[in-house]
Amino acid sequence: MMNGPDARGYFGEFGGRYVPEVLFEPLCRLEAAMRAAFADESFWAEYRVLLRDYVGRPSPLFEARNLTRATGGARIVIKREDCNHTGAHKINNTVGQGLLARRMGKTRLIAETGAGQHGVATATIGALFGLPVEVYMGAVDVQRQSLNVYLMRLLGAKVHEVRSGSQTLKDATNEAFRDWAGSVESTFYVIGSVVGAHPYPTMVREFARVIGDEARAQMLERYGKLPDYVVACVGGGSNAMGSFAAFLDDREVRLCGVEAAGLGLEVAGGHAASLTAGTVGVLHGARTFLLQNGEGQISATHSISAGLDYPGVGPEHAHLRSTGRAVYVGVDDDSAYDAFQALARLEGIVPALESAHAIAQARRLAAGLPEDSIVLVTCSGRGDKDALRFALSGAGTTA
């Protein structure tokens, strides 16, 4: 396994296993099962077959020539995770965790979701493997991502609408942890990002790294060189960590994570930029950067994209920020929405609002680089769910 973490589950000073006693031993068993599976070639063989035949991998690498001409500067190349079955990168991770759950003899899956894409991906593999699925989702997110709620139920999952706290991803995660603490012997908790207690950040990264592994090989085959920048959006950070993992040792490739600056980084409770504006603390089992007040209470967050509306971030991202291997910036709601429309109108690709944050930053970077440079950006998901929301509001339909 490349690039850590250490034996205690830390990436530098970040990560670890900060959980109640009832979850400590189950996490140790999960780590042992994960390591045994990762050392078993038959496990990876089945995983790769499912990614090929069920998910539809490899996902395409597309050079966005119209977007590049409109932007000026470097060539913008898009890794199309929106072309995956279920329409997002999340399916790579849920296929892997589903196989591991089956290998461990678990009979029930639970998950948390913000934008709904992880919930749909978990419901999908539950249907495929014949395992019942229950998904926790904040009531605010249920309203703004109603298409994905319908899909989860269509796939046979039970969706729990969480009405505590801010009624978004943080609160859905709290409820999923409570469920798991009471059902850990039969239940596998399919976490949707590189967050949580060890070994989840590592396990999710290893299932998501197919994004970067493919993109690296595709870049060398098509362009004969690596990109100058790799750009991806960061909420918890799974698609970014999957995109970055293959390039960590390529020091000439600069890595850029894009957080949700929402209404502006200066607006209290108006953004979800944990790495850009947060401080170090513990949330959902790991030490990382958080949005919190002086007493350590989690702050309110805001983003136009439900999938980025989370007050923490994966601990490996915190480590990459602290070591300077990756930089993290904020893109606000308006800029993300502009990029959402620009990619649709210039390339015929409707990105998820989460991905639109990365598209906006890729355009900023490209505009300041020579024409022979390449900015590789991951489109982590398609925007059907967001288009429905704007269609219902009447926004974004005029020329």
mmCIF file of C-alpha atoms in Angstrom:
data_model
loop_
_atom_site.group_PDB
_atom_site.id
_atom_site.type_symbol
_atom_site.label_atom_id
_atom_site.label_comp_id
_atom_site.label_asym_id
_atom_site.label_seq_id
_atom_site.Cartn_x
_atom_site.Cartn_y
_atom_site.Cartn_z
ATOM 1 C CA MET A 1 0.000 0.000 0.000
ATOM 2 C CA MET A 2 1.518 3.325 -1.079
ATOM 3 C CA ASN A 3 1.881 6.569 0.903
ATOM 4 C CA GLY A 4 0.888 5.428 4.372
ATOM 5 C CA PRO A 5 -0.697 5.921 6.790
ATOM 6 C CA ASP A 6 1.497 4.751 9.710
ATOM 7 C CA ALA A 7 0.602 1.752 11.858
ATOM 8 C CA ARG A 8 -1.722 3.885 14.043
ATOM 9 C CA GLY A 9 -3.594 5.279 11.078
ATOM 10 C CA TYR A 10 -1.949 8.718 10.973
ATOM 11 C CA PHE A 11 -0.916 10.736 7.930
ATOM 12 C CA GLY A 12 1.692 12.869 9.662
ATOM 13 C CA GLU A 13 -0.230 14.385 12.583
ATOM 14 C CA PHE A 14 -3.666 13.777 11.041
ATOM 15 C CA GLY A 15 -6.010 10.792 11.122
ATOM 16 C CA GLY A 16 -6.141 8.195 13.890
ATOM 17 C CA ARG A 17 -9.052 6.386 15.461
ATOM 18 C CA TYR A 18 -11.019 8.666 17.840
ATOM 19 C CA VAL A 19 -14.108 6.538 18.470
ATOM 20 C CA PRO A 20 -16.190 5.165 21.362
ATOM 21 C CA GLU A 21 -14.970 1.877 22.824
ATOM 22 C CA VAL A 22 -17.828 -0.020 21.161
ATOM 23 C CA LEU A 23 -16.422 0.824 17.718
ATOM 24 C CA PHE A 24 -12.706 0.375 18.406
ATOM 25 C CA GLU A 25 -12.561 -3.418 18.095
ATOM 26 C CA PRO A 26 -14.856 -3.510 15.021
ATOM 27 C CA LEU A 27 -12.543 -1.015 13.310
ATOM 28 C CA CYS A 28 -9.561 -3.239 14.151
ATOM 29 C CA ARG A 29 -11.389 -6.204 12.600
ATOM 30 C CA LEU A 30 -12.233 -4.100 9.557
ATOM 31 C CA GLU A 31 -8.585 -3.113 9.155
ATOM 32 C CA ALA A 32 -7.490 -6.751 9.344
ATOM 33 C CA ALA A 33 -10.109 -7.755 6.756
ATOM 34 C CA MET A 34 -9.086 -4.870 4.501
ATOM 35 C CA ARG A 35 -5.406 -5.811 4.629
ATOM 36 C CA ALA A 36 -6.188 -9.469 3.912
ATOM 37 C CA ALA A 37 -8.375 -8.491 0.951
ATOM 38 C CA PHE A 38 -5.796 -6.060 -0.403
ATOM 39 C CA ALA A 39 -3.185 -8.847 -0.316
ATOM 40 C CA ASP A 40 -5.513 -11.259 -2.147
ATOM 41 C CA GLU A 41 -5.228 -10.995 -5.931
ATOM 42 C CA SER A 42 -8.578 -12.759 -6.376
ATOM 43 C CA PHE A 43 -10.264 -9.853 -4.520
ATOM 44 C CA TRP A 44 -8.750 -7.285 -6.880
ATOM 45 C CA ALA A 45 -9.516 -9.460 -9.899
ATOM 46 C CA GLU A 46 -13.232 -9.488 -9.052
ATOM 47 C CA TYR A 47 -13.100 -5.736 -8.313
ATOM 48 C CA ARG A 48 -11.508 -4.983 -11.676
ATOM 49 C CA VAL A 49 -14.029 -7.117 -13.578
ATOM 50 C CA LEU A 50 -16.919 -5.262 -11.924
ATOM 51 C CA LEU A 51 -15.328 -1.893 -12.698
ATOM 52 C CA ARG A 52 -14.984 -2.926 -16.341
ATOM 53 C CA ASP A 53 -18.279 -4.716 -16.936
ATOM 54 C CA TYR A 54 -20.624 -3.021 -14.451
ATOM 55 C CA VAL A 55 -19.212 0.480 -13.893
ATOM 56 C CA GLY A 56 -17.974 0.919 -17.471
ATOM 57 C CA ARG A 57 -14.314 1.709 -16.818
ATOM 58 C CA PRO A 58 -11.977 3.037 -17.965
ATOM 59 C CA SER A 59 -13.720 6.405 -17.926
ATOM 60 C CA PRO A 60 -12.792 8.690 -20.854
ATOM 61 C CA LEU A 61 -10.190 11.437 -20.899
ATOM 62 C CA PHE A 62 -11.663 14.345 -22.883
ATOM 63 C CA GLU A 63 -9.836 17.446 -24.102
ATOM 64 C CA ALA A 64 -12.232 20.378 -23.697
ATOM 65 C CA ARG A 65 -11.134 22.391 -26.759
ATOM 66 C CA ASN A 66 -14.125 24.768 -26.746
ATOM 67 C CA LEU A 67 -13.656 25.530 -23.059
ATOM 68 C CA THR A 68 -9.935 25.996 -23.647
ATOM 69 C CA ARG A 69 -10.521 28.450 -26.524
ATOM 70 C CA ALA A 70 -13.029 30.412 -24.445
ATOM 71 C CA THR A 71 -10.637 30.520 -21.490
ATOM 72 C CA GLY A 72 -7.277 31.041 -23.203
ATOM 73 C CA GLY A 73 -3.976 29.653 -21.994
ATOM 74 C CA ALA A 74 -3.379 26.011 -21.108
ATOM 75 C CA ARG A 75 -5.259 23.044 -22.535
ATOM 76 C CA ILE A 76 -8.025 21.810 -20.229
ATOM 77 C CA VAL A 77 -8.416 18.023 -20.140
ATOM 78 C CA ILE A 78 -11.308 16.404 -18.248
ATOM 79 C CA LYS A 79 -11.334 12.988 -16.552
ATOM 80 C CA ARG A 80 -14.955 11.906 -17.110
ATOM 81 C CA GLU A 81 -16.092 10.178 -13.906
ATOM 82 C CA ASP A 82 -19.581 11.424 -14.805
ATOM 83 C CA CYS A 83 -19.660 8.660 -17.444
ATOM 84 C CA ASN A 84 -19.600 5.912 -14.795
ATOM 85 C CA HIS A 85 -22.663 3.772 -14.027
ATOM 86 C CA THR A 86 -24.739 5.802 -11.506
ATOM 87 C CA GLY A 87 -23.105 8.979 -12.849
ATOM 88 C CA ALA A 88 -20.316 9.630 -10.379
ATOM 89 C CA HIS A 89 -16.978 8.476 -8.998
ATOM 90 C CA LYS A 90 -18.708 7.131 -5.889
ATOM 91 C CA ILE A 91 -19.425 3.761 -7.506
ATOM 92 C CA ASN A 92 -15.681 2.866 -7.547
ATOM 93 C CA ASN A 93 -15.631 2.955 -3.755
ATOM 94 C CA THR A 94 -18.966 1.270 -3.110
ATOM 95 C CA VAL A 95 -18.100 -1.683 -5.360
ATOM 96 C CA GLY A 96 -14.934 -2.227 -3.302
ATOM 97 C CA GLN A 97 -16.615 -1.817 0.084
ATOM 98 C CA GLY A 98 -19.508 -4.012 -1.028
ATOM 99 C CA LEU A 99 -17.117 -6.808 -1.948
ATOM 100 C CA LEU A 100 -15.390 -6.409 1.412
ATOM 101 C CA ALA A 101 -18.716 -6.484 3.274
ATOM 102 C CA ARG A 102 -19.669 -9.705 1.512
ATOM 103 C CA ARG A 103 -16.240 -11.178 2.275
ATOM 104 C CA MET A 104 -16.737 -10.329 5.989
ATOM 105 C CA GLY A 105 -20.161 -11.997 6.037
ATOM 106 C CA LYS A 106 -22.105 -8.804 6.743
ATOM 107 C CA THR A 107 -25.836 -8.926 5.979
ATOM 108 C CA ARG A 108 -26.762 -5.224 5.937
ATOM 109 C CA LEU A 109 -25.281 -2.006 4.511
ATOM 110 C CA ILE A 110 -25.715 1.540 5.800
ATOM 111 C CA ALA A 111 -24.420 4.791 4.348
ATOM 112 C CA GLU A 112 -24.583 8.566 4.726
ATOM 113 C CA THR A 113 -24.993 10.911 1.797
ATOM 114 C CA GLY A 114 -25.051 14.610 1.007
ATOM 115 C CA ALA A 115 -25.580 15.085 -2.726
ATOM 116 C CA GLY A 116 -27.156 11.633 -2.907
ATOM 117 C CA GLN A 117 -24.603 10.190 -5.335
ATOM 118 C CA HIS A 118 -22.981 8.018 -2.653
ATOM 119 C CA GLY A 119 -26.417 6.922 -1.482
ATOM 120 C CA VAL A 120 -27.373 5.918 -5.020
ATOM 121 C CA ALA A 121 -24.055 4.098 -5.490
ATOM 122 C CA THR A 122 -24.524 2.183 -2.206
ATOM 123 C CA ALA A 123 -28.133 1.312 -3.058
ATOM 124 C CA THR A 124 -26.912 0.107 -6.446
ATOM 125 C CA ILE A 125 -24.352 -2.352 -5.109
ATOM 126 C CA GLY A 126 -26.835 -3.433 -2.421
ATOM 127 C CA ALA A 127 -29.201 -4.432 -5.225
ATOM 128 C CA LEU A 128 -26.357 -6.123 -7.112
ATOM 129 C CA PHE A 129 -25.128 -8.125 -4.102
ATOM 130 C CA GLY A 130 -28.571 -8.797 -2.593
ATOM 131 C CA LEU A 131 -27.899 -6.832 0.601
ATOM 132 C CA PRO A 132 -30.490 -4.517 2.241
ATOM 133 C CA VAL A 133 -29.396 -0.854 2.372
ATOM 134 C CA GLU A 134 -30.390 2.011 4.665
ATOM 135 C CA VAL A 135 -29.169 5.538 3.868
ATOM 136 C CA TYR A 136 -29.032 8.565 6.185
ATOM 137 C CA MET A 137 -29.525 11.963 4.523
ATOM 138 C CA GLY A 138 -30.143 15.434 5.966
ATOM 139 C CA ALA A 139 -33.627 16.848 5.422
ATOM 140 C CA VAL A 140 -32.188 19.900 3.624
ATOM 141 C CA ASP A 141 -30.320 17.626 1.229
ATOM 142 C CA VAL A 142 -33.405 15.449 0.725
ATOM 143 C CA GLN A 143 -35.198 18.533 -0.582
ATOM 144 C CA ARG A 144 -32.401 19.806 -2.851
ATOM 145 C CA GLN A 145 -31.444 16.369 -4.223
ATOM 146 C CA SER A 146 -34.886 14.836 -4.654
ATOM 147 C CA LEU A 147 -33.976 12.980 -7.873
ATOM 148 C CA ASN A 148 -31.319 10.941 -6.087
ATOM 149 C CA VAL A 149 -33.698 10.225 -3.184
ATOM 150 C CA TYR A 150 -36.149 8.773 -5.713
ATOM 151 C CA LEU A 151 -33.378 6.668 -7.281
ATOM 152 C CA MET A 152 -32.267 5.281 -3.911
ATOM 153 C CA ARG A 153 -35.825 4.209 -3.121
ATOM 154 C CA LEU A 154 -36.286 2.796 -6.636
ATOM 155 C CA LEU A 155 -33.169 0.672 -6.052
ATOM 156 C CA GLY A 156 -34.726 -0.708 -2.873
ATOM 157 C CA ALA A 157 -32.949 1.341 -0.214
ATOM 158 C CA LYS A 158 -34.619 2.858 2.837
ATOM 159 C CA VAL A 159 -33.818 6.579 3.172
ATOM 160 C CA HIS A 160 -33.786 8.089 6.675
ATOM 161 C CA GLU A 161 -34.453 11.838 6.589
ATOM 162 C CA VAL A 162 -32.286 13.407 9.346
ATOM 163 C CA ARG A 163 -33.809 16.495 10.959
ATOM 164 C CA SER A 164 -31.213 17.232 13.656
ATOM 165 C CA GLY A 165 -28.643 20.054 13.535
ATOM 166 C CA SER A 166 -28.160 21.705 10.159
ATOM 167 C CA GLN A 167 -29.963 18.775 8.469
ATOM 168 C CA THR A 168 -27.051 18.241 6.052
ATOM 169 C CA LEU A 169 -24.196 15.766 5.591
ATOM 170 C CA LYS A 170 -22.618 16.235 9.041
ATOM 171 C CA ASP A 171 -25.855 15.309 10.766
ATOM 172 C CA ALA A 172 -26.492 12.396 8.406
ATOM 173 C CA THR A 173 -23.014 11.089 9.281
ATOM 174 C CA ASN A 174 -23.753 11.426 13.017
ATOM 175 C CA GLU A 175 -26.878 9.286 12.617
ATOM 176 C CA ALA A 176 -25.075 6.675 10.524
ATOM 177 C CA PHE A 177 -22.411 6.328 13.236
ATOM 178 C CA ARG A 178 -25.145 5.884 15.869
ATOM 179 C CA ASP A 179 -26.772 3.154 13.792
ATOM 180 C CA TRP A 180 -23.436 1.384 13.259
ATOM 181 C CA ALA A 181 -22.573 1.481 16.970
ATOM 182 C CA GLY A 182 -25.751 -0.484 17.686
ATOM 183 C CA SER A 183 -25.571 -2.943 14.807
ATOM 184 C CA VAL A 184 -21.894 -3.455 14.119
ATOM 185 C CA GLU A 185 -21.937 -7.258 14.183
ATOM 186 C CA SER A 186 -24.294 -7.525 11.204
ATOM 187 C CA THR A 187 -23.803 -4.172 9.486
ATOM 188 C CA PHE A 188 -21.107 -2.789 7.201
ATOM 189 C CA TYR A 189 -20.912 1.020 7.206
ATOM 190 C CA VAL A 190 -20.102 2.115 3.631
ATOM 191 C CA ILE A 191 -18.472 5.512 4.224
ATOM 192 C CA GLY A 192 -18.573 7.723 1.150
ATOM 193 C CA SER A 193 -15.354 9.682 1.423
ATOM 194 C CA VAL A 194 -11.785 9.607 2.730
ATOM 195 C CA VAL A 195 -13.012 10.637 6.182
ATOM 196 C CA GLY A 196 -13.687 8.890 9.476
ATOM 197 C CA ALA A 197 -11.575 6.714 11.713
ATOM 198 C CA HIS A 198 -8.733 4.517 10.478
ATOM 199 C CA PRO A 199 -8.870 2.501 8.219
ATOM 200 C CA TYR A 200 -11.637 4.302 6.269
ATOM 201 C CA PRO A 201 -9.510 7.145 4.785
ATOM 202 C CA THR A 202 -7.013 4.611 3.426
ATOM 203 C CA MET A 203 -9.626 2.100 2.281
ATOM 204 C CA VAL A 204 -11.675 4.685 0.377
ATOM 205 C CA ARG A 205 -8.524 6.169 -1.191
ATOM 206 C CA GLU A 206 -7.413 2.770 -2.467
ATOM 207 C CA PHE A 207 -10.829 2.157 -4.061
ATOM 208 C CA ALA A 208 -10.884 5.679 -5.560
ATOM 209 C CA ARG A 209 -7.306 5.728 -6.854
ATOM 210 C CA VAL A 210 -8.397 4.046 -10.087
ATOM 211 C CA ILE A 211 -9.307 7.603 -11.205
ATOM 212 C CA GLY A 212 -5.729 8.859 -11.015
ATOM 213 C CA ASP A 213 -4.140 5.583 -12.126
ATOM 214 C CA GLU A 214 -6.187 5.617 -15.328
ATOM 215 C CA ALA A 215 -5.694 9.336 -15.933
ATOM 216 C CA ARG A 216 -1.921 9.069 -15.512
ATOM 217 C CA ALA A 217 -1.691 6.232 -18.043
ATOM 218 C CA GLN A 218 -4.073 8.010 -20.449
ATOM 219 C CA MET A 219 -2.024 11.227 -20.261
ATOM 220 C CA LEU A 220 1.210 9.416 -21.082
ATOM 221 C CA GLU A 221 -0.401 7.488 -23.933
ATOM 222 C CA ARG A 222 -2.141 10.478 -25.531
ATOM 223 C CA TYR A 223 0.165 13.405 -24.785
ATOM 224 C CA GLY A 224 3.440 11.702 -23.949
ATOM 225 C CA LYS A 225 3.718 13.624 -20.709
ATOM 226 C CA LEU A 226 2.063 14.208 -17.357
ATOM 227 C CA PRO A 227 -0.231 17.191 -16.702
ATOM 228 C CA ASP A 228 1.112 20.409 -15.186
ATOM 229 C CA TYR A 229 -1.817 20.543 -12.755
ATOM 230 C CA VAL A 230 -4.323 18.021 -11.392
ATOM 231 C CA VAL A 231 -7.459 19.761 -10.097
ATOM 232 C CA ALA A 232 -10.405 18.223 -8.211
ATOM 233 C CA CYS A 233 -13.143 19.412 -5.862
ATOM 234 C CA VAL A 234 -12.893 18.628 -2.139
ATOM 235 C CA GLY A 235 -15.694 18.088 0.323
ATOM 236 C CA GLY A 236 -14.634 15.042 2.314
ATOM 237 C CA GLY A 237 -12.176 14.579 -0.534
ATOM 238 C CA SER A 238 -12.623 11.113 -2.088
ATOM 239 C CA ASN A 239 -12.523 12.074 -5.771
ATOM 240 C CA ALA A 240 -9.618 14.461 -5.150
ATOM 241 C CA MET A 241 -7.660 11.842 -3.195
ATOM 242 C CA GLY A 242 -8.389 9.294 -5.900
ATOM 243 C CA SER A 243 -7.204 11.761 -8.533
ATOM 244 C CA PHE A 244 -4.090 12.823 -6.597
ATOM 245 C CA ALA A 245 -2.904 9.383 -5.408
ATOM 246 C CA ALA A 246 -1.263 8.369 -8.677
ATOM 247 C CA PHE A 247 0.656 11.663 -8.921
ATOM 248 C CA LEU A 248 1.944 12.077 -5.365
ATOM 249 C CA ASP A 249 5.471 10.995 -6.310
ATOM 250 C CA ASP A 250 5.503 13.121 -9.513
ATOM 251 C CA ARG A 251 6.798 16.321 -7.974
ATOM 252 C CA GLU A 252 6.542 18.231 -11.256
ATOM 253 C CA VAL A 253 2.761 17.733 -11.205
ATOM 254 C CA ARG A 254 1.071 20.334 -9.021
ATOM 255 C CA LEU A 255 -2.033 19.214 -7.107
ATOM 256 C CA CYS A 256 -4.932 21.592 -6.426
ATOM 257 C CA GLY A 257 -7.986 20.821 -4.297
ATOM 258 C CA VAL A 258 -11.014 23.098 -4.584
ATOM 259 C CA GLU A 259 -13.263 23.732 -1.602
ATOM 260 C CA ALA A 260 -16.661 25.405 -1.415
ATOM 261 C CA ALA A 261 -16.229 29.109 -0.610
ATOM 262 C CA GLY A 262 -20.034 29.410 -0.722
ATOM 263 C CA LEU A 263 -21.129 32.984 -0.027
ATOM 264 C CA GLY A 264 -17.515 34.012 0.690
ATOM 265 C CA LEU A 265 -14.766 32.940 3.067
ATOM 266 C CA GLU A 266 -15.342 36.078 5.149
ATOM 267 C CA VAL A 267 -18.985 35.118 5.826
ATOM 268 C CA ALA A 268 -19.392 33.201 9.107
ATOM 269 C CA GLY A 269 -21.336 30.024 8.384
ATOM 270 C CA GLY A 270 -21.350 30.944 4.699
ATOM 271 C CA HIS A 271 -18.845 28.445 3.322
ATOM 272 C CA ALA A 272 -17.486 24.891 3.745
ATOM 273 C CA ALA A 273 -13.757 25.498 3.250
ATOM 274 C CA SER A 274 -12.206 23.463 6.085
ATOM 275 C CA LEU A 275 -8.639 23.475 4.755
ATOM 276 C CA THR A 276 -8.689 27.092 3.612
ATOM 277 C CA ALA A 277 -10.331 28.606 6.688
ATOM 278 C CA GLY A 278 -10.479 25.886 9.378
ATOM 279 C CA THR A 279 -8.453 24.800 12.393
ATOM 280 C CA VAL A 280 -7.296 21.416 13.676
ATOM 281 C CA GLY A 281 -9.735 19.290 15.665
ATOM 282 C CA VAL A 282 -11.481 15.904 15.802
ATOM 283 C CA LEU A 283 -14.649 14.989 13.895
ATOM 284 C CA HIS A 284 -16.197 11.644 13.014
ATOM 285 C CA GLY A 285 -13.247 9.677 14.356
ATOM 286 C CA ALA A 286 -10.250 11.506 12.873
ATOM 287 C CA ARG A 287 -7.956 14.474 13.615
ATOM 288 C CA THR A 288 -8.094 16.903 10.730
ATOM 289 C CA PHE A 289 -8.976 20.462 9.722
ATOM 290 C CA LEU A 290 -12.478 21.517 10.754
ATOM 291 C CA LEU A 291 -14.740 24.526 10.751
ATOM 292 C CA GLN A 292 -15.295 25.119 14.471
ATOM 293 C CA ASN A 293 -15.609 27.924 16.974
ATOM 294 C CA GLY A 294 -13.217 28.749 19.831
ATOM 295 C CA GLU A 295 -14.940 26.218 22.109
ATOM 296 C CA GLY A 296 -14.525 23.407 19.591
ATOM 297 C CA GLN A 297 -18.173 23.383 18.530
ATOM 298 C CA ILE A 298 -18.735 22.587 14.852
ATOM 299 C CA SER A 299 -19.692 25.687 12.864
ATOM 300 C CA ALA A 300 -22.575 26.022 10.431
ATOM 301 C CA THR A 301 -21.618 25.563 6.784
ATOM 302 C CA HIS A 302 -23.035 26.518 3.422
ATOM 303 C CA SER A 303 -22.481 25.505 -0.185
ATOM 304 C CA ILE A 304 -24.602 25.531 -3.309
ATOM 305 C CA SER A 305 -23.496 21.887 -3.684
ATOM 306 C CA ALA A 306 -24.771 19.412 -1.106
ATOM 307 C CA GLY A 307 -21.767 17.135 -1.598
ATOM 308 C CA LEU A 308 -19.300 19.814 -0.487
ATOM 309 C CA ASP A 309 -21.428 21.068 2.418
ATOM 310 C CA TYR A 310 -19.390 19.391 5.181
ATOM 311 C CA PRO A 311 -17.376 21.024 8.025
ATOM 312 C CA GLY A 312 -14.387 18.633 7.863
ATOM 313 C CA VAL A 313 -12.078 16.991 5.356
ATOM 314 C CA GLY A 314 -10.162 13.735 4.970
ATOM 315 C CA PRO A 315 -6.994 13.588 7.105
ATOM 316 C CA GLU A 316 -4.707 12.794 4.172
ATOM 317 C CA HIS A 317 -5.735 16.084 2.572
ATOM 318 C CA ALA A 318 -4.832 17.841 5.836
ATOM 319 C CA HIS A 319 -1.418 16.179 5.622
ATOM 320 C CA LEU A 320 -0.914 17.159 1.982
ATOM 321 C CA ARG A 321 -1.809 20.753 2.834
ATOM 322 C CA SER A 322 0.553 20.834 5.812
ATOM 323 C CA THR A 323 3.454 19.413 3.830
ATOM 324 C CA GLY A 324 2.788 21.669 0.850
ATOM 325 C CA ARG A 325 2.394 18.748 -1.572
ATOM 326 C CA ALA A 326 -1.065 20.026 -2.517
ATOM 327 C CA VAL A 327 -2.647 23.473 -2.403
ATOM 328 C CA TYR A 328 -6.281 24.120 -1.571
ATOM 329 C CA VAL A 329 -8.364 27.087 -2.710
ATOM 330 C CA GLY A 330 -11.981 28.188 -2.443
ATOM 331 C CA VAL A 331 -14.479 28.750 -5.268
ATOM 332 C CA ASP A 332 -17.715 30.523 -4.372
ATOM 333 C CA ASP A 333 -21.280 29.594 -5.330
ATOM 334 C CA ASP A 334 -21.566 32.120 -8.162
ATOM 335 C CA SER A 335 -18.311 31.016 -9.810
ATOM 336 C CA ALA A 336 -19.320 27.360 -9.538
ATOM 337 C CA TYR A 337 -22.689 28.076 -11.129
ATOM 338 C CA ASP A 338 -20.996 30.007 -13.953
ATOM 339 C CA ALA A 339 -18.742 26.996 -14.605
ATOM 340 C CA PHE A 340 -21.782 24.669 -14.448
ATOM 341 C CA GLN A 341 -23.376 26.651 -17.288
ATOM 342 C CA ALA A 342 -20.145 27.160 -19.246
ATOM 343 C CA LEU A 343 -19.290 23.460 -19.474
ATOM 344 C CA ALA A 344 -22.858 22.668 -20.524
ATOM 345 C CA ARG A 345 -22.991 25.307 -23.253
ATOM 346 C CA LEU A 346 -19.433 24.996 -24.566
ATOM 347 C CA GLU A 347 -18.897 21.218 -24.370
ATOM 348 C CA GLY A 348 -22.326 19.638 -23.954
ATOM 349 C CA ILE A 349 -21.349 18.231 -20.558
ATOM 350 C CA VAL A 350 -23.539 19.006 -17.534
ATOM 351 C CA PRO A 351 -21.305 18.575 -14.479
ATOM 352 C CA ALA A 352 -22.390 18.074 -10.895
ATOM 353 C CA LEU A 353 -22.215 21.324 -8.941
ATOM 354 C CA GLU A 354 -19.441 19.745 -6.883
ATOM 355 C CA SER A 355 -17.397 19.205 -10.059
ATOM 356 C CA ALA A 356 -18.244 22.709 -11.302
ATOM 357 C CA HIS A 357 -16.103 24.104 -8.473
ATOM 358 C CA ALA A 358 -13.099 22.247 -9.929
ATOM 359 C CA ILE A 359 -13.970 23.351 -13.482
ATOM 360 C CA ALA A 360 -14.023 26.984 -12.332
ATOM 361 C CA GLN A 361 -10.578 26.658 -10.738
ATOM 362 C CA ALA A 362 -9.188 24.819 -13.783
ATOM 363 C CA ARG A 363 -10.211 27.801 -15.935
ATOM 364 C CA ARG A 364 -8.505 30.235 -13.533
ATOM 365 C CA LEU A 365 -5.278 28.242 -13.656
ATOM 366 C CA ALA A 366 -5.379 27.649 -17.418
ATOM 367 C CA ALA A 367 -5.810 31.349 -18.150
ATOM 368 C CA GLY A 368 -2.459 32.107 -16.552
ATOM 369 C CA LEU A 369 -0.438 29.274 -18.129
ATOM 370 C CA PRO A 370 1.269 28.838 -21.539
ATOM 371 C CA GLU A 371 -0.665 27.102 -24.315
ATOM 372 C CA ASP A 372 1.535 24.017 -24.167
ATOM 373 C CA SER A 373 0.618 23.408 -20.519
ATOM 374 C CA ILE A 374 -2.120 20.968 -19.526
ATOM 375 C CA VAL A 375 -4.585 21.283 -16.652
ATOM 376 C CA LEU A 376 -6.210 17.938 -15.855
ATOM 377 C CA VAL A 377 -9.501 18.317 -13.977
ATOM 378 C CA THR A 378 -11.755 15.579 -12.656
ATOM 379 C CA CYS A 379 -15.459 15.852 -13.425
ATOM 380 C CA SER A 380 -16.518 13.756 -10.439
ATOM 381 C CA GLY A 381 -20.180 13.444 -11.368
ATOM 382 C CA ARG A 382 -22.924 14.430 -13.744
ATOM 383 C CA GLY A 383 -25.351 17.234 -12.973
ATOM 384 C CA ASP A 384 -28.775 15.732 -13.599
ATOM 385 C CA LYS A 385 -29.638 16.117 -9.922
ATOM 386 C CA ASP A 386 -28.642 19.792 -9.966
ATOM 387 C CA ALA A 387 -30.245 20.520 -13.340
ATOM 388 C CA LEU A 388 -33.574 19.264 -11.981
ATOM 389 C CA ARG A 389 -33.239 21.593 -9.006
ATOM 390 C CA PHE A 390 -32.553 24.625 -11.195
ATOM 391 C CA ALA A 391 -35.242 23.607 -13.692
ATOM 392 C CA LEU A 392 -37.826 23.569 -10.919
ATOM 393 C CA SER A 393 -36.682 27.037 -9.814
ATOM 394 C CA GLY A 394 -36.671 28.364 -13.386
ATOM 395 C CA ALA A 395 -33.004 29.374 -13.193
ATOM 396 C CA GLY A 396 -30.382 29.024 -15.906
ATOM 397 C CA THR A 397 -32.704 28.425 -18.850
ATOM 398 C CA THR A 398 -32.259 31.704 -20.715
ATOM 399 C CA ALA A 399 -29.591 32.251 -23.364
#
